[in-house]
Tab-separated table of C-alpha atoms in Angstrom:
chain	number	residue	atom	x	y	z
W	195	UNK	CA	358.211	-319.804	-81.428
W	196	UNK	CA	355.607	-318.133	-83.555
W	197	UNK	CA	352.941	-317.846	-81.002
W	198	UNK	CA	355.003	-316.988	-77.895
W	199	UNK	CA	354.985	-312.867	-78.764
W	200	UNK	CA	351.480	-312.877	-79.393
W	201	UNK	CA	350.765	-315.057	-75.822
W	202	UNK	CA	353.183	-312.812	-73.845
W	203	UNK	CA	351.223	-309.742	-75.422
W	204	UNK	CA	348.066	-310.894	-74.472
W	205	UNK	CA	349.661	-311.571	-70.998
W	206	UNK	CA	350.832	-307.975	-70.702
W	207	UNK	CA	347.614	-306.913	-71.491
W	208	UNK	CA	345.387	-309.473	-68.807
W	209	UNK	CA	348.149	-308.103	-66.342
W	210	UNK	CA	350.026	-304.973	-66.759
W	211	UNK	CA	348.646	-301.920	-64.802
W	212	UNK	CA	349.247	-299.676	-67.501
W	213	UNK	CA	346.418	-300.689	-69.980
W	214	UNK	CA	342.975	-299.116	-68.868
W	215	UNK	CA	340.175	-301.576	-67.276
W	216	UNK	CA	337.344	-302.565	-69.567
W	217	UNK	CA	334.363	-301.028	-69.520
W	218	UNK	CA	332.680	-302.938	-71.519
W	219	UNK	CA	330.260	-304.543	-69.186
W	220	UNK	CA	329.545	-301.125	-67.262
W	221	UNK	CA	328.922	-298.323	-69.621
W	222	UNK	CA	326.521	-300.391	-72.147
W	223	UNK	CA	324.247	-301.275	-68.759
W	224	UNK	CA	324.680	-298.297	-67.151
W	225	UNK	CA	324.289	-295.850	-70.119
W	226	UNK	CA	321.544	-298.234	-71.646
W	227	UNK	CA	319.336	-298.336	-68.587
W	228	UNK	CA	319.329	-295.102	-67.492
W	229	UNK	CA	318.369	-294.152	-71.274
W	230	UNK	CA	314.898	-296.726	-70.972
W	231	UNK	CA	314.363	-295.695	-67.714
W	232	UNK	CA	314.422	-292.091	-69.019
W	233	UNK	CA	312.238	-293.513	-72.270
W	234	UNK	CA	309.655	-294.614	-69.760
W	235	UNK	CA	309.517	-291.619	-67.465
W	236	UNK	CA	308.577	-289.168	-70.330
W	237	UNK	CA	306.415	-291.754	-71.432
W	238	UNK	CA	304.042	-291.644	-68.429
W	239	UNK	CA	305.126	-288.542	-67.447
W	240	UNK	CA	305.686	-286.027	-69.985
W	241	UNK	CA	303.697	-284.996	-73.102
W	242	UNK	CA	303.410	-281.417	-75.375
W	243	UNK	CA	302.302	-278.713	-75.113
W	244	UNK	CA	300.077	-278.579	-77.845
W	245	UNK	CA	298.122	-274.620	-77.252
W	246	UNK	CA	298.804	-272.119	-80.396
W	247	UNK	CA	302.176	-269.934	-79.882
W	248	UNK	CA	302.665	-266.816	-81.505
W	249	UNK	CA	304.725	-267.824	-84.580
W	250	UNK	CA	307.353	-264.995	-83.932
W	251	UNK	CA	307.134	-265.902	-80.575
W	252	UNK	CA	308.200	-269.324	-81.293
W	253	UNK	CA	311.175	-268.786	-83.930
W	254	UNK	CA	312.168	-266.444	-81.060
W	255	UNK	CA	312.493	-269.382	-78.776
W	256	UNK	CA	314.052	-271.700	-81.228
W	257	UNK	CA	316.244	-269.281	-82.739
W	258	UNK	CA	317.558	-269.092	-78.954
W	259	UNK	CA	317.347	-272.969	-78.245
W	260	UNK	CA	320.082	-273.516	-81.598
W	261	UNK	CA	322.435	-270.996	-80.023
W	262	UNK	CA	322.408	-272.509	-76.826
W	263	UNK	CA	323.262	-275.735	-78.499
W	264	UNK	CA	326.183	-274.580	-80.639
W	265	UNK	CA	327.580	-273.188	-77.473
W	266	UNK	CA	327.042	-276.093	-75.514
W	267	UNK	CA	328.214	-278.617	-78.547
W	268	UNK	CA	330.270	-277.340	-80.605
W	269	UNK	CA	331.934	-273.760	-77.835
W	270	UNK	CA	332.624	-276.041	-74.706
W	271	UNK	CA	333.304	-279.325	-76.850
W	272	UNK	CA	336.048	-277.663	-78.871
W	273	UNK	CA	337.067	-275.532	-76.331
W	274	UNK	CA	338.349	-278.503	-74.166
W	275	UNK	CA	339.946	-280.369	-77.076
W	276	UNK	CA	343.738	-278.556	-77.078
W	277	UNK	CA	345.269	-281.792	-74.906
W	278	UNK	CA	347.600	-283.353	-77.108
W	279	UNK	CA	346.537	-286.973	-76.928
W	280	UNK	CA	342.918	-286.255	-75.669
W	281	UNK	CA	340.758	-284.186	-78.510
W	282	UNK	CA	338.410	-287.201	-79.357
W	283	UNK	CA	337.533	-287.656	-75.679
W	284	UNK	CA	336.927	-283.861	-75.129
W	285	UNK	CA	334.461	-283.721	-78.083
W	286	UNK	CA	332.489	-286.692	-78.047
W	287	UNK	CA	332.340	-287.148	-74.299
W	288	UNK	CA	331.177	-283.175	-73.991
W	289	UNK	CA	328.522	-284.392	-76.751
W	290	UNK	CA	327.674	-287.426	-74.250
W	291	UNK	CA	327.000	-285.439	-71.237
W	292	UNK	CA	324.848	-282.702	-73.018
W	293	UNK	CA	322.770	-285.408	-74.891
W	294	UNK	CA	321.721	-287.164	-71.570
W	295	UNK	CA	322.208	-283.764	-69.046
W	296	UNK	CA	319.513	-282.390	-71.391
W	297	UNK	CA	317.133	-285.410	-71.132
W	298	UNK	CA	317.898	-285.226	-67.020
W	299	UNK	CA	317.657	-281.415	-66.927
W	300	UNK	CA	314.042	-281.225	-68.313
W	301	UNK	CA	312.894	-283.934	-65.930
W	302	UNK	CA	314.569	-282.154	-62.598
W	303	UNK	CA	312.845	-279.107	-63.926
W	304	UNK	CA	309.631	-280.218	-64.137
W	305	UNK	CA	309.256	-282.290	-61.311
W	306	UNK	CA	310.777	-280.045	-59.159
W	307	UNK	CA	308.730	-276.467	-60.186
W	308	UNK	CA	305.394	-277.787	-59.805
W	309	UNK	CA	303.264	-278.459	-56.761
W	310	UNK	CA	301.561	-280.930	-56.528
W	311	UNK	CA	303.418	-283.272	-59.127
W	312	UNK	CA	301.625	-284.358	-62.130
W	313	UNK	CA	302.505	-284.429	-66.033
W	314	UNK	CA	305.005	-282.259	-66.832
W	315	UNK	CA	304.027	-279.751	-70.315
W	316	UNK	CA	306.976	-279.786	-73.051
W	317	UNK	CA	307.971	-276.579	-74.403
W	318	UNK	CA	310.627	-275.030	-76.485
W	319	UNK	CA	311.442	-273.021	-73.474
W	320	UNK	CA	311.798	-275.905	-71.202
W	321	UNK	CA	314.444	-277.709	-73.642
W	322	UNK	CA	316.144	-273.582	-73.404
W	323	UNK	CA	316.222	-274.237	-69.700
W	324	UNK	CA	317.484	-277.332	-69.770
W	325	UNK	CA	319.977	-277.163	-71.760
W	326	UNK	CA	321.563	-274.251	-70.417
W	327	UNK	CA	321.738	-276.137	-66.925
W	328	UNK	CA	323.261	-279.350	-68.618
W	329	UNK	CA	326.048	-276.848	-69.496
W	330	UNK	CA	326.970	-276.676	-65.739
W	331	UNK	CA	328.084	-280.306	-66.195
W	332	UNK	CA	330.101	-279.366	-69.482
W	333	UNK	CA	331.808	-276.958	-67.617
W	334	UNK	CA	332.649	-278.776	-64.379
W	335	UNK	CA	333.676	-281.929	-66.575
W	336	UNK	CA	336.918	-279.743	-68.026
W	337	UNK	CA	338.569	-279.839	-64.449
W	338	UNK	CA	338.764	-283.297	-64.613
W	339	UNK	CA	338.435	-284.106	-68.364
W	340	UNK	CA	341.479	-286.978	-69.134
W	341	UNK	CA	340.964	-288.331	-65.664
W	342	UNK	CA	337.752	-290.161	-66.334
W	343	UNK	CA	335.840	-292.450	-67.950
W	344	UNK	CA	332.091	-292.222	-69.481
W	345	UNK	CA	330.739	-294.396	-66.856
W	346	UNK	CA	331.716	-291.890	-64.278
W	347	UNK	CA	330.495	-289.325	-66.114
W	348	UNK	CA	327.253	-290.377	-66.360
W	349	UNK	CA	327.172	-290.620	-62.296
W	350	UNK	CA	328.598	-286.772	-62.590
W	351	UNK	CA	325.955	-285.920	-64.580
W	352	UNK	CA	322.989	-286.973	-62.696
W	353	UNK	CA	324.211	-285.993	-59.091
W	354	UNK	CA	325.129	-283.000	-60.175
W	355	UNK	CA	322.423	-281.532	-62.493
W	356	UNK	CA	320.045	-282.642	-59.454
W	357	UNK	CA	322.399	-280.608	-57.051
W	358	UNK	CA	322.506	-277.604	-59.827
W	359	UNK	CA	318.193	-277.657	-60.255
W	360	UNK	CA	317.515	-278.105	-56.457
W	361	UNK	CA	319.963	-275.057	-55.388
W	362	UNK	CA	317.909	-273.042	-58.098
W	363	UNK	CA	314.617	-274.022	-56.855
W	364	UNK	CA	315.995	-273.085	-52.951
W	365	UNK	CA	317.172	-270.070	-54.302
W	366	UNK	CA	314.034	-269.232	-56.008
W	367	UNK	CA	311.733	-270.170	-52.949
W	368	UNK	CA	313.863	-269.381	-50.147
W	369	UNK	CA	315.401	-265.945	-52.029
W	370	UNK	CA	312.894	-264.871	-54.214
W	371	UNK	CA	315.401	-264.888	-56.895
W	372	UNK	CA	313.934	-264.809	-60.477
W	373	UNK	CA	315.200	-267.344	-62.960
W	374	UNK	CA	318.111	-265.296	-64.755
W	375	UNK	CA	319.799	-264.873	-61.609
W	376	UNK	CA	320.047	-268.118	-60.116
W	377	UNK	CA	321.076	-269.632	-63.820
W	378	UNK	CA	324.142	-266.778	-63.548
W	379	UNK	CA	325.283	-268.429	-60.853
W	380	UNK	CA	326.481	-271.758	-62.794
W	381	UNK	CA	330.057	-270.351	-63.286
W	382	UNK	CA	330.347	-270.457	-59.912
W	383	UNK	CA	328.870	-273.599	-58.796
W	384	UNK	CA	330.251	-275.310	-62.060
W	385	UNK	CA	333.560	-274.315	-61.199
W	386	UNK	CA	333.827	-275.226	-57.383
W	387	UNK	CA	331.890	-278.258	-58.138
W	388	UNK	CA	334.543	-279.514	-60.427
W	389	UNK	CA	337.542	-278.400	-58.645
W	390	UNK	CA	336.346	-280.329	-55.722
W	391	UNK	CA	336.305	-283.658	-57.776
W	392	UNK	CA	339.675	-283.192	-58.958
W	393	UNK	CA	340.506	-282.557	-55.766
W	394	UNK	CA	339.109	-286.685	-54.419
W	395	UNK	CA	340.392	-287.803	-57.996
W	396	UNK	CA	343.529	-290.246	-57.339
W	397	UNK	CA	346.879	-288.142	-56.807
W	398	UNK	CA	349.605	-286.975	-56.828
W	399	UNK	CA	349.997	-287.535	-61.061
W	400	UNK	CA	352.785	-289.629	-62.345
W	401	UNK	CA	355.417	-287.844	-63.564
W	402	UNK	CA	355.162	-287.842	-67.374
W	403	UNK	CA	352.107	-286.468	-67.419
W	404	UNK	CA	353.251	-282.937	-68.351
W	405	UNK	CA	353.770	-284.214	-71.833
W	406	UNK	CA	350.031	-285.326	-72.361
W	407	UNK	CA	348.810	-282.426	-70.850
W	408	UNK	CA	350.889	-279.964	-74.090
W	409	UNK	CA	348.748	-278.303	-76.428
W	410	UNK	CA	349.833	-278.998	-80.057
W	411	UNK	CA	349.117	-276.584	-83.072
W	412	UNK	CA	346.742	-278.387	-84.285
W	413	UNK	CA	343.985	-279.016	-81.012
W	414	UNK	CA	345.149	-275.517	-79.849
W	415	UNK	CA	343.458	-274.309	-83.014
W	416	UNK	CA	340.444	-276.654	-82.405
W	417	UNK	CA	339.867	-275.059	-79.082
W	418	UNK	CA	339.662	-271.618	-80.463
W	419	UNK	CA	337.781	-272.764	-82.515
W	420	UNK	CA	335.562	-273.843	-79.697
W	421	UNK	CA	336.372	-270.412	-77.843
W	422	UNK	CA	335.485	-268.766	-81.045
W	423	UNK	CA	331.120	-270.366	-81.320
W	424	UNK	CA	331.664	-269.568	-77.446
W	425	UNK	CA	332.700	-265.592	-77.783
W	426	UNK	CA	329.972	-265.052	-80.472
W	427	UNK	CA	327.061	-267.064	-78.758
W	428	UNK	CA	327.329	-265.800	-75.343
W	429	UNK	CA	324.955	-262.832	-75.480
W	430	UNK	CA	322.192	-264.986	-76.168
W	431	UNK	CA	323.430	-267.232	-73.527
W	432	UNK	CA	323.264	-264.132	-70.595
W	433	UNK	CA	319.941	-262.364	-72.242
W	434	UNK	CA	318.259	-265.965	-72.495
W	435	UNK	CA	316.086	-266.190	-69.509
W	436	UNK	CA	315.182	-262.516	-69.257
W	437	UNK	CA	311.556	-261.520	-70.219
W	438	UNK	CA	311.971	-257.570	-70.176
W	439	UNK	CA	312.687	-256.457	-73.788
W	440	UNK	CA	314.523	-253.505	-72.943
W	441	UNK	CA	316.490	-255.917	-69.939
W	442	UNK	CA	317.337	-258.211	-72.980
W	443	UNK	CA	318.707	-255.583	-75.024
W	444	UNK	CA	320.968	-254.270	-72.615
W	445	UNK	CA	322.186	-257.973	-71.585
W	446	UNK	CA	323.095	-258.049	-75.015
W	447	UNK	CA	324.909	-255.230	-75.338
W	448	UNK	CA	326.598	-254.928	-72.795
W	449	UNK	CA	327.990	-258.916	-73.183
W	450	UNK	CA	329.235	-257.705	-76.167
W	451	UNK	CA	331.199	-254.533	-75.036
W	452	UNK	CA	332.251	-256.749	-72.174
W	453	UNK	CA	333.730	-259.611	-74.513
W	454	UNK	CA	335.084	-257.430	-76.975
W	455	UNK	CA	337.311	-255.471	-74.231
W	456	UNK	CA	338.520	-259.302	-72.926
W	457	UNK	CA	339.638	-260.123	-76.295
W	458	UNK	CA	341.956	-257.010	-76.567
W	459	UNK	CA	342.842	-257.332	-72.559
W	460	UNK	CA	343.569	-261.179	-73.267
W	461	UNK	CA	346.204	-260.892	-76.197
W	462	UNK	CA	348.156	-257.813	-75.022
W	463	UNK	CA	348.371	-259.092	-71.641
W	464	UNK	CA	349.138	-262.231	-72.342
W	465	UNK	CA	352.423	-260.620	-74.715
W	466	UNK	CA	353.378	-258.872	-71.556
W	467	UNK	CA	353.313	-261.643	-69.875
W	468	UNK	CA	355.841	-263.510	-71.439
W	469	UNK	CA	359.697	-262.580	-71.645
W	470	UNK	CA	359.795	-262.127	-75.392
W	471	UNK	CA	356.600	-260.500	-76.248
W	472	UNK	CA	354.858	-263.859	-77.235
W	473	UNK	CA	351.252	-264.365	-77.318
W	474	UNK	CA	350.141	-267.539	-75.466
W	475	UNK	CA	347.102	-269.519	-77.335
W	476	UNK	CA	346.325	-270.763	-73.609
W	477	UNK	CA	345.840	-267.672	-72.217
W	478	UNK	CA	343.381	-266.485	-75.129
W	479	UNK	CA	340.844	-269.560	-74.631
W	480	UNK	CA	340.560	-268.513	-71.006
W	481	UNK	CA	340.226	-264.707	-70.750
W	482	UNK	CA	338.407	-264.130	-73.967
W	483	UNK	CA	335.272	-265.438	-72.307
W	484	UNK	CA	336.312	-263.932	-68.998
W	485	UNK	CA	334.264	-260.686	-70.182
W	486	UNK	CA	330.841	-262.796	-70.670
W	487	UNK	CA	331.141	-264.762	-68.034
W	488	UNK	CA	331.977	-261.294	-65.341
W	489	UNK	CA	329.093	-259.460	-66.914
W	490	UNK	CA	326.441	-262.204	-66.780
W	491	UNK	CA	324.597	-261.791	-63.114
W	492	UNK	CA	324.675	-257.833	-64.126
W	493	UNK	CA	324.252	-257.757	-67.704
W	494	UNK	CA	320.936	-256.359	-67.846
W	495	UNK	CA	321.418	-253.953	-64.382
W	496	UNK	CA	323.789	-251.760	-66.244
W	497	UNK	CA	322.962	-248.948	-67.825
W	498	UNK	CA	326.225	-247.439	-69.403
W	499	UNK	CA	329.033	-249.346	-71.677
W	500	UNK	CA	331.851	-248.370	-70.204
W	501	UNK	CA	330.930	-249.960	-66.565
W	502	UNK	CA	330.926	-253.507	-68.732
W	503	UNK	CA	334.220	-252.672	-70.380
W	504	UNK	CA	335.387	-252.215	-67.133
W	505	UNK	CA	334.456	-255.737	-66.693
W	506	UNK	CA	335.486	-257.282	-69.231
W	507	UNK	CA	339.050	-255.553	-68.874
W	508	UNK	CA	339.299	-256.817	-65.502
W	509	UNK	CA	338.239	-260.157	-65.928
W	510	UNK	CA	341.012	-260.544	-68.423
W	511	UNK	CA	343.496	-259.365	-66.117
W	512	UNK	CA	342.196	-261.745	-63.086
W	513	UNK	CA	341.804	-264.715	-65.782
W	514	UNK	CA	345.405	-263.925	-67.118
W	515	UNK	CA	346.632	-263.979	-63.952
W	516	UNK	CA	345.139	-266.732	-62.136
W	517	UNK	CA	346.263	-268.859	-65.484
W	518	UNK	CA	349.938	-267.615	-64.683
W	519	UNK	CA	349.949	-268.185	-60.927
W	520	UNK	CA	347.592	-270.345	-59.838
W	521	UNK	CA	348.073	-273.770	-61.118
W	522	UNK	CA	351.396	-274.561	-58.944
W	523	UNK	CA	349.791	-273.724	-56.274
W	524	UNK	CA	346.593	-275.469	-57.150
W	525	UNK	CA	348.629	-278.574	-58.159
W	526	UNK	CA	351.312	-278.678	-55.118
W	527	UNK	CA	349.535	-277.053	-51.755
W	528	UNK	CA	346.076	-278.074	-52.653
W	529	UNK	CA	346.364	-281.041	-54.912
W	530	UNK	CA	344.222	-280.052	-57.408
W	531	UNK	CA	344.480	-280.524	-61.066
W	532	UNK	CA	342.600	-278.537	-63.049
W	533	UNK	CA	342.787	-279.969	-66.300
W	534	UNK	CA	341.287	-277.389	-68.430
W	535	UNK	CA	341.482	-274.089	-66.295
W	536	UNK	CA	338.151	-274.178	-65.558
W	537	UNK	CA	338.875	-271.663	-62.298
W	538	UNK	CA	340.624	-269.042	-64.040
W	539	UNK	CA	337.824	-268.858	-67.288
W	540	UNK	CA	334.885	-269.567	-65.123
W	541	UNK	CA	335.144	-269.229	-61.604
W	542	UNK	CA	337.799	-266.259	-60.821
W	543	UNK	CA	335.576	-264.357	-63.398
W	544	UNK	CA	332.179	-265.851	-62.170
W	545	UNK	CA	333.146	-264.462	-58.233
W	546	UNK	CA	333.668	-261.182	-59.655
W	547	UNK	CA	330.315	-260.869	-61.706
W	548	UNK	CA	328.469	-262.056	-58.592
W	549	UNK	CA	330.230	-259.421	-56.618
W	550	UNK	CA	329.444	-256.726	-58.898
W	551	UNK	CA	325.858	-257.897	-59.001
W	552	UNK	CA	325.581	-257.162	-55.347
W	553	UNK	CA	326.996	-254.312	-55.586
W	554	UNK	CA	324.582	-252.932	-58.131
W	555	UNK	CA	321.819	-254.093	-56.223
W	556	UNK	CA	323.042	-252.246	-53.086
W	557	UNK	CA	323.258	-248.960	-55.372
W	558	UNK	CA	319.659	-249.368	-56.054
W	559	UNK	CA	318.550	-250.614	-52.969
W	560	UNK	CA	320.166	-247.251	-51.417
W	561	UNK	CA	317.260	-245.401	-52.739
W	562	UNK	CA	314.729	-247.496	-51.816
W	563	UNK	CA	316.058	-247.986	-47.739
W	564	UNK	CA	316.640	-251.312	-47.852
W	565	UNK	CA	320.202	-252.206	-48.732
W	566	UNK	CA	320.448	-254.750	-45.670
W	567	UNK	CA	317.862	-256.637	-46.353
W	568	UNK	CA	319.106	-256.839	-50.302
W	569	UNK	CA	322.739	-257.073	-49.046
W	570	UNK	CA	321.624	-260.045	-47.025
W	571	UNK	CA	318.954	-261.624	-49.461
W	572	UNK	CA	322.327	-261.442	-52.316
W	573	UNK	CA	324.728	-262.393	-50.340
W	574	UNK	CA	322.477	-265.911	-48.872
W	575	UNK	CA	321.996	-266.605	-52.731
W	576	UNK	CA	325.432	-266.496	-53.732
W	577	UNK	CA	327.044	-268.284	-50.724
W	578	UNK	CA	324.451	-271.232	-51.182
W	579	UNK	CA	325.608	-271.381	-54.685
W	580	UNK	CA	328.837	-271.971	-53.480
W	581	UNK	CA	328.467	-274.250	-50.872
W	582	UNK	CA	325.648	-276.258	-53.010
W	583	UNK	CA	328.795	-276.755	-55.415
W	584	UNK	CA	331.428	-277.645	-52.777
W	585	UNK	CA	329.511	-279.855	-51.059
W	586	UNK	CA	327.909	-281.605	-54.238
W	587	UNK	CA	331.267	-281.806	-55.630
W	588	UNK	CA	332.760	-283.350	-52.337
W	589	UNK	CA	329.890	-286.619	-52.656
W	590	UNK	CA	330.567	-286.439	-56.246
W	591	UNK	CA	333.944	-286.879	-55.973
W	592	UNK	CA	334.350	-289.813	-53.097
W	593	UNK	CA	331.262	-291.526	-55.429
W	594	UNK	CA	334.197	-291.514	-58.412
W	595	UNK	CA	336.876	-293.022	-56.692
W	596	UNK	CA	335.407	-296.306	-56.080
W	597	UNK	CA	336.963	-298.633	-57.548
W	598	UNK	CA	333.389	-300.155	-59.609
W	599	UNK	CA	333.584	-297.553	-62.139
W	600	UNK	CA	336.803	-298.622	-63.510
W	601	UNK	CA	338.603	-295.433	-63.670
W	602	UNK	CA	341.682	-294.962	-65.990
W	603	UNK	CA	344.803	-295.901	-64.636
W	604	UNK	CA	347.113	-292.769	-63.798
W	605	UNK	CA	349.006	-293.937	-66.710
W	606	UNK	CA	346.217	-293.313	-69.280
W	607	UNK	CA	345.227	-290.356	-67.902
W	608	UNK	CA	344.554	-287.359	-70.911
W	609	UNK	CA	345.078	-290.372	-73.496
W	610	UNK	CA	342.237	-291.378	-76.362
W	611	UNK	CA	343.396	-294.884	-76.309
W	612	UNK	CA	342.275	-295.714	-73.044
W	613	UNK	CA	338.359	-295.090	-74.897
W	614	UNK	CA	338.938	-295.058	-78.467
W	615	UNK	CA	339.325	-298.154	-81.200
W	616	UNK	CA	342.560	-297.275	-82.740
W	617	UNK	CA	343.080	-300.347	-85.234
W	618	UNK	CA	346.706	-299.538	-86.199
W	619	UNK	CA	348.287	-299.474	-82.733
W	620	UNK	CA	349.538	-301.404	-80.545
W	621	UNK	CA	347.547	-305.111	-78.990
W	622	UNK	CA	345.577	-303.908	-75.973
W	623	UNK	CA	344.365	-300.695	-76.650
């Protein structure tokens, strides 16, 4: 009969576990009413700031404010777009979170530096800031990019920019930490964060999944691509928030001796690492930022290139390495899945540029008699960081696996056509 494919089709579809649940009726509301309730707190809450800048002063700003962007739009989209079947998801969706993280960011900000409340002031420097927080969420999203849908992104987003701001603000208060520091700790807390939320996500994966998860030539390029904006970016990224001239400099500098010795570590290593002398593509998205990422706490502390080479080389190595060894274990003791390698290219690296950041701060604080107290004051700063993430990352991820945000089934996991129109495939999609 010339109907009965086309009503056993639709049948499948009303029925079969393996199509994805609509979210139809979720993201619109959600997205939609968080967006006018956003419209109507800057309304009544927000306007500009509207005193005479120093022009050079202000192209300064903005000049910094586009680089931030490229990294955070075009770096960390492309960067987690080499998944076979999942490169439209890992762009737009990145775009997604960083268009309504920013919007979040600036509001968290506000609110929660001033005492008593009131309006908050606009300034180029408070969409910098804001911006460079959202990027927390970009970052934490790649551990569990392909296992998610929009709608439970958007609850990522707002629990945990608000977890990201408030640990600064502690940290600030409590630590007497200045701005640059406590923003150098977003590897970190980025990284634990998300690896906790794979960790509640559904598991163990069904097997099949190993296919989806392949790079092909094609998004493998797109993610260096992505690695590439990232790699030339990132010294504005580290010398952002510092005011010293001669501080920013050096940040600069030495991010770039720093990256430039993880691009050489990255690509030789990664040929010794593999039986025939092959160079992994995999391997080169995750240490060649291992460098900036290392360096970033202590970029503007050192004084002498080769101490951030020395970085940078050993950040390769540990990124390398924890891409080659850590994932079994990840996926099989722990049961986390890490889609993106978010530990190896920020958090291995990010652990080791907080630790040399201490250290440096002990050298100087050697001379001036008070390395416990600093030793204790560095140490509180970085383990809140952590355990702001862990924790944050714990709600986060029991919030995610309810059931009323229609998350993919763990048949459409790392697939665009759980999300995406795709006209000339099959009914259901």
């Amino acid at each position: 009969m010339p109907g009965a494919g086309g009503t056993s089709a639709r049948r499948r579809t009303r029925m079969g576990s393996k199509y994805p649940p609509s979210v139809r009726g979720c993201l619109p509301l959600w997205a939609l009413t968080l967006e006018a309730a956003l419209i109507l707190v800057f309304f009544f809450f927000t306007y500009y700031d509207t005193s005479l800048e120093d022009q050079k002063v202000l192209m300064a700003f903005y000049q910094v404010c586009q680089d931030l962007t490229v990294m955070a739009a075009l770096g960390l989209g492309f960067l987690t777009s080499s998944l076979r079947r999942h490169g439209w998801s890992s762009v737009a969706f990145n775009l997604f979170i960083l268009a309504l993280g920013v919007q979040w960011a600036i509001l968290l900000d506000g609110f929660l530096s001033q005492f008593p409340p009131g309006k908050l002031v606009i300034k180029l420097s408070s969409i910098r800031l804001a911006t460079m927080s959202a990027m927390s969420v970009l970052i934490s999203a790649g551990a569990v990019l392909g296992k998610v849908n929009l709608v439970q992104l958007v609850v990522m987003v707002l629990v945990e920019l608000t977890a990201f701001v408030t640990m600064r603000m502690v940290s600030r208060n409590v630590f007497s930490t200045e701005d640059h520091t406590n923003m150098m700790c977003i590897h970190v807390f980025a990284a634990y964060f998300g690896l906790t939320v794979a960790w509640c996500l559904p598991k163990p994966l069904p097997e099949g999944m190993e296919e989806k998860e392949r790079t092909a030539t094609s998004p493998s390029l797109s993610a260096m691509l992505g690695t590439l904006f990232l790699w030339m970016f990132w010294p504005s990224f580290n010398s952002a928030l510092l005011r010293n001239s001669i501080e920013r400099r050096d940040a600069v500098f030495n991010t770039y001796y720093a990256l430039a010795v993880s691009v050489v570590t990255s690509i030789s290593v990664s040929s010794l690492a593999h039986p025939r002398g092959k160079i992994n593509m995999t391997y080169m998205h995750n240490a060649m930022l291992a460098g900036g990422v290392a360096v970033g706490a202590s970029c503007h502390l050192i004084s002498s290139p080769w101490l951030a080479m020395v970085l940078g080389l050993v950040a390769g190595l540990i990124s390398i390495g924890g891409a080659k060894c850590l994932p079994v274990c990840f996926n099989r003791v722990l049961g986390i899945h890490d889609s993106c390698g978010v530990h190896y290219t920020f958090g291995l690296p990010g652990l080791l540029g907080e630790i040399t950041y201490i250290a440096l701060m002990m050298h100087q604080a050697v001379w001036a008699n008070a390395i416990l107290y600093q030793v204790l004051l560095n140490a509180g700063q970085f383990s809140l960081a952590v355990a702001m993430g862990l924790a944050s990352g714990l709600l986060t991820g029991l919030l995610l696996s309810l059931k009323i945000w229609k998350g993919p089934h763990a048949a459409k996991y790392f697939d665009d056509q759980a999300f995406w129109e795709f006209p000339h495939l099959a009914v259901g999609f």
